[in-house]
CSV table of N, CA and C in Angstrom, one decimal:
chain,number,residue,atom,x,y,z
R,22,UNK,N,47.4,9.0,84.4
R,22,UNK,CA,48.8,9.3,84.0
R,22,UNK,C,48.7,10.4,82.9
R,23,UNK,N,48.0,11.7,83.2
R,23,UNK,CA,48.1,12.5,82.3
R,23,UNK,C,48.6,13.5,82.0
R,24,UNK,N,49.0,13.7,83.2
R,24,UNK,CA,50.0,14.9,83.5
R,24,UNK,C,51.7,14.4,84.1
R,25,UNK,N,52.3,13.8,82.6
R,25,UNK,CA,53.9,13.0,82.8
R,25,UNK,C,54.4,14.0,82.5
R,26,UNK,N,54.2,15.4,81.9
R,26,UNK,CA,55.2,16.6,81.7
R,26,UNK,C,55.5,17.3,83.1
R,27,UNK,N,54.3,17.4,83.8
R,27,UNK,CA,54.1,17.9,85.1
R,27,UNK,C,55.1,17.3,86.2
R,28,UNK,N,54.8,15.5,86.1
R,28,UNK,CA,55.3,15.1,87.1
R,28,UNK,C,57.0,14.5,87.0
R,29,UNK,N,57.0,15.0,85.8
R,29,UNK,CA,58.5,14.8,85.6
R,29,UNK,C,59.2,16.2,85.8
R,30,UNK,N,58.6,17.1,85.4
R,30,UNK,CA,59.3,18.7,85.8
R,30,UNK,C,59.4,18.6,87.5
R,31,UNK,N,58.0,18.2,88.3
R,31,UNK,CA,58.3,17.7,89.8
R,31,UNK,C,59.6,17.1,90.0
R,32,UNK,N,60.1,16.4,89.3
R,32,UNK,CA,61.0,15.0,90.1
R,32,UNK,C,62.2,15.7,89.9
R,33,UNK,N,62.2,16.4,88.3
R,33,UNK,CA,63.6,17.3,87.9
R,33,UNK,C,63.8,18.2,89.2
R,34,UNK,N,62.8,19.3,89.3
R,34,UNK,CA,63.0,20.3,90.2
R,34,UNK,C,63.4,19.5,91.7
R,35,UNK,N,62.3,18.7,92.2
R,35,UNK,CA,63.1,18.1,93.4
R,35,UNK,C,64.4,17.4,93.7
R,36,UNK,N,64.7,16.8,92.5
R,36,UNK,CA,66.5,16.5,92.2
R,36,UNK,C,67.2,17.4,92.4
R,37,UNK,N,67.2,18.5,91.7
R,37,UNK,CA,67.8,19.9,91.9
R,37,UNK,C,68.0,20.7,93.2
R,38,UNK,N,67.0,20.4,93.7
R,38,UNK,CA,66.6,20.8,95.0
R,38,UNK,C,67.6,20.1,96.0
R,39,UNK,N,67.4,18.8,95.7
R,39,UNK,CA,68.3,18.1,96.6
R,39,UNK,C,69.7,18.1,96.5
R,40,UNK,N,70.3,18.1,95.0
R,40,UNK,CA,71.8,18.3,94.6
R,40,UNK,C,71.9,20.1,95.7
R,41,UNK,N,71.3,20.8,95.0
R,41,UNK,CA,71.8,21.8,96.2
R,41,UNK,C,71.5,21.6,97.7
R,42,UNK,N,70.9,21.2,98.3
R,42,UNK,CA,70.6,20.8,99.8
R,42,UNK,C,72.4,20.2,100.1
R,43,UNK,N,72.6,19.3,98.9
R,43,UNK,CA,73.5,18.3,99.7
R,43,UNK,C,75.0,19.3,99.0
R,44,UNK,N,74.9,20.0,98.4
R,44,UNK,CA,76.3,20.7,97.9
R,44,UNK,C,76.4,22.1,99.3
R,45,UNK,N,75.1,22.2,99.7
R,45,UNK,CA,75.3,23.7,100.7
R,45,UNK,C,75.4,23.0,101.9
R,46,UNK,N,74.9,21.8,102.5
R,46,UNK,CA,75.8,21.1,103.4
R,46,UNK,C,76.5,21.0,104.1
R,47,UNK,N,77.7,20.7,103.1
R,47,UNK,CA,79.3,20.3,103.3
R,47,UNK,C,79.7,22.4,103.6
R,48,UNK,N,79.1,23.3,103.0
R,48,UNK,CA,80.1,24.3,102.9
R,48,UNK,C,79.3,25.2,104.1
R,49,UNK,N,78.4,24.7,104.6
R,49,UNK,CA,78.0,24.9,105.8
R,49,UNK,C,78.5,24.7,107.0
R,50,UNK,N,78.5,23.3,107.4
R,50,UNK,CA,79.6,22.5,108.2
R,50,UNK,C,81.1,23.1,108.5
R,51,UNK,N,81.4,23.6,106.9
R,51,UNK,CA,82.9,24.1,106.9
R,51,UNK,C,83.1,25.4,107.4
R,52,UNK,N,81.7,25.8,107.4
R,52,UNK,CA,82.2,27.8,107.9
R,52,UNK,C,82.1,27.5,109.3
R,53,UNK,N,81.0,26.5,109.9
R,53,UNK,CA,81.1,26.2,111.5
R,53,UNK,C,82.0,25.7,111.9
């Protein structure tokens, strides 16, 4: 467990990642 700055900036970034996945989604759906 040495690198907790590392694997918390991972979990941050992939959160992020997913908030947009799921916000571009819905406005995706709506242009089709």
């Amino acid at each position: 467990m040495k690198n907790t700055k590392i694997g918390k900036r991972q979990i941050l970034a992939i959160f992020v990642a997913l908030l947009m996945m799921l916000s571009i989604i819905p406005v995706f759906l709506m242009g089709f």
